[in-house]
Amino acid sequence: LLGILTEGDIRRAFLKEVDLGRPMGVKEIMNSSPILVTVDSKASEALEKMETQGKQIYQVPVVLGKKFQGVLRMHDLVREGLV
């Protein structure tokens, strides 16, 4: 996983007044050090990461080693009755 691009990253780019008239690569505005969970992480560990990073995080990438496996959303934890 090289990084993640979220709606928040795009909003922050707008706030920085990025020149939208020129071609821009995702790499320029993505988060290259996202908070991650592994396929072996417990739901409680994922929730703790979502809540204790100094900002509200509603989804985290799930990895196996460095390979992207999917996304765990806060909604998934709520739906399963884990929150």
PDB file of C-alpha atoms in Angstrom:
ATOM      1  CA  LEU A   1       0.000   0.000   0.000  1.00  0.00           C
ATOM      2  CA  LEU A   2       1.598   3.236  -1.144  1.00  0.00           C
ATOM      3  CA  GLY A   3      -0.948   5.548   0.467  1.00  0.00           C
ATOM      4  CA  ILE A   4      -4.574   6.527   0.669  1.00  0.00           C
ATOM      5  CA  LEU A   5      -6.519   9.426  -0.804  1.00  0.00           C
ATOM      6  CA  THR A   6      -9.577  10.503   1.143  1.00  0.00           C
ATOM      7  CA  GLU A   7     -12.179  13.195   0.765  1.00  0.00           C
ATOM      8  CA  GLY A   8     -10.391  15.028   3.569  1.00  0.00           C
ATOM      9  CA  ASP A   9      -7.124  15.032   1.596  1.00  0.00           C
ATOM     10  CA  ILE A  10      -8.935  16.581  -1.365  1.00  0.00           C
ATOM     11  CA  ARG A  11     -10.581  19.222   0.877  1.00  0.00           C
ATOM     12  CA  ARG A  12      -7.209  20.119   2.400  1.00  0.00           C
ATOM     13  CA  ALA A  13      -5.750  20.519  -1.103  1.00  0.00           C
ATOM     14  CA  PHE A  14      -8.549  22.990  -1.918  1.00  0.00           C
ATOM     15  CA  LEU A  15      -7.880  24.884   1.314  1.00  0.00           C
ATOM     16  CA  LYS A  16      -4.190  25.143   0.386  1.00  0.00           C
ATOM     17  CA  GLU A  17      -5.316  26.765  -2.863  1.00  0.00           C
ATOM     18  CA  VAL A  18      -3.659  24.129  -5.036  1.00  0.00           C
ATOM     19  CA  ASP A  19      -3.626  25.191  -8.676  1.00  0.00           C
ATOM     20  CA  LEU A  20      -6.486  23.107 -10.045  1.00  0.00           C
ATOM     21  CA  GLY A  21      -5.742  24.337 -13.568  1.00  0.00           C
ATOM     22  CA  ARG A  22      -2.721  22.101 -13.873  1.00  0.00           C
ATOM     23  CA  PRO A  23      -2.555  18.318 -13.976  1.00  0.00           C
ATOM     24  CA  MET A  24      -1.944  16.877 -10.521  1.00  0.00           C
ATOM     25  CA  GLY A  25      -1.028  13.375  -9.463  1.00  0.00           C
ATOM     26  CA  VAL A  26      -2.707  11.600  -6.579  1.00  0.00           C
ATOM     27  CA  LYS A  27       0.745  11.236  -5.021  1.00  0.00           C
ATOM     28  CA  GLU A  28       0.875  15.004  -4.476  1.00  0.00           C
ATOM     29  CA  ILE A  29      -2.068  15.087  -2.074  1.00  0.00           C
ATOM     30  CA  MET A  30      -2.452  11.526  -0.751  1.00  0.00           C
ATOM     31  CA  ASN A  31      -1.507  10.432   2.752  1.00  0.00           C
ATOM     32  CA  SER A  32       1.547   8.232   2.276  1.00  0.00           C
ATOM     33  CA  SER A  33       1.561   7.155   5.951  1.00  0.00           C
ATOM     34  CA  PRO A  34      -2.042   6.187   6.672  1.00  0.00           C
ATOM     35  CA  ILE A  35      -3.158   4.509   9.864  1.00  0.00           C
ATOM     36  CA  LEU A  36      -3.536   0.810   9.037  1.00  0.00           C
ATOM     37  CA  VAL A  37      -4.879  -2.385  10.531  1.00  0.00           C
ATOM     38  CA  THR A  38      -3.851  -5.889   9.558  1.00  0.00           C
ATOM     39  CA  VAL A  39      -6.125  -8.767   8.639  1.00  0.00           C
ATOM     40  CA  ASP A  40      -5.296 -10.216  12.078  1.00  0.00           C
ATOM     41  CA  SER A  41      -6.217  -7.072  14.040  1.00  0.00           C
ATOM     42  CA  LYS A  42      -9.016  -7.343  16.563  1.00  0.00           C
ATOM     43  CA  ALA A  43     -12.032  -5.078  16.098  1.00  0.00           C
ATOM     44  CA  SER A  44     -11.216  -3.386  19.406  1.00  0.00           C
ATOM     45  CA  GLU A  45      -7.712  -2.550  18.147  1.00  0.00           C
ATOM     46  CA  ALA A  46      -9.127  -1.054  14.960  1.00  0.00           C
ATOM     47  CA  LEU A  47     -11.600   1.025  16.955  1.00  0.00           C
ATOM     48  CA  GLU A  48      -8.842   2.254  19.244  1.00  0.00           C
ATOM     49  CA  LYS A  49      -6.794   3.376  16.241  1.00  0.00           C
ATOM     50  CA  MET A  50      -9.826   5.159  14.802  1.00  0.00           C
ATOM     51  CA  GLU A  51     -10.469   7.002  18.063  1.00  0.00           C
ATOM     52  CA  THR A  52      -7.038   7.751  19.511  1.00  0.00           C
ATOM     53  CA  GLN A  53      -5.081   9.320  16.681  1.00  0.00           C
ATOM     54  CA  GLY A  54      -6.022  12.897  17.539  1.00  0.00           C
ATOM     55  CA  LYS A  55      -8.673  13.084  14.853  1.00  0.00           C
ATOM     56  CA  GLN A  56     -11.787  11.216  13.863  1.00  0.00           C
ATOM     57  CA  ILE A  57     -11.075   8.418  11.416  1.00  0.00           C
ATOM     58  CA  TYR A  58     -14.050   6.589   9.946  1.00  0.00           C
ATOM     59  CA  GLN A  59     -12.241   4.089   7.758  1.00  0.00           C
ATOM     60  CA  VAL A  60      -8.865   2.385   7.806  1.00  0.00           C
ATOM     61  CA  PRO A  61      -7.111   0.329   5.149  1.00  0.00           C
ATOM     62  CA  VAL A  62      -6.643  -3.359   5.954  1.00  0.00           C
ATOM     63  CA  VAL A  63      -3.354  -4.930   4.874  1.00  0.00           C
ATOM     64  CA  LEU A  64      -1.638  -8.285   4.794  1.00  0.00           C
ATOM     65  CA  GLY A  65       2.037  -7.451   4.956  1.00  0.00           C
ATOM     66  CA  LYS A  66       2.201  -4.436   2.639  1.00  0.00           C
ATOM     67  CA  LYS A  67      -0.587  -5.636   0.349  1.00  0.00           C
ATOM     68  CA  PHE A  68      -3.949  -3.881   0.466  1.00  0.00           C
ATOM     69  CA  GLN A  69      -6.827  -6.221   1.361  1.00  0.00           C
ATOM     70  CA  GLY A  70      -9.760  -3.864   1.875  1.00  0.00           C
ATOM     71  CA  VAL A  71     -11.215  -1.099   4.005  1.00  0.00           C
ATOM     72  CA  LEU A  72     -12.724  -1.382   7.478  1.00  0.00           C
ATOM     73  CA  ARG A  73     -15.319   1.298   8.137  1.00  0.00           C
ATOM     74  CA  MET A  74     -16.686   2.513  11.453  1.00  0.00           C
ATOM     75  CA  HIS A  75     -20.082   1.609   9.980  1.00  0.00           C
ATOM     76  CA  ASP A  76     -18.943  -2.040   9.734  1.00  0.00           C
ATOM     77  CA  LEU A  77     -18.114  -2.086  13.441  1.00  0.00           C
ATOM     78  CA  VAL A  78     -21.457  -0.490  14.345  1.00  0.00           C
ATOM     79  CA  ARG A  79     -23.419  -2.848  12.100  1.00  0.00           C
ATOM     80  CA  GLU A  80     -21.791  -5.880  13.731  1.00  0.00           C
ATOM     81  CA  GLY A  81     -22.621  -4.510  17.204  1.00  0.00           C
ATOM     82  CA  LEU A  82     -18.978  -4.021  18.136  1.00  0.00           C
ATOM     83  CA  VAL A  83     -19.352  -0.334  18.936  1.00  0.00           C
TER      84      VAL A  83
END
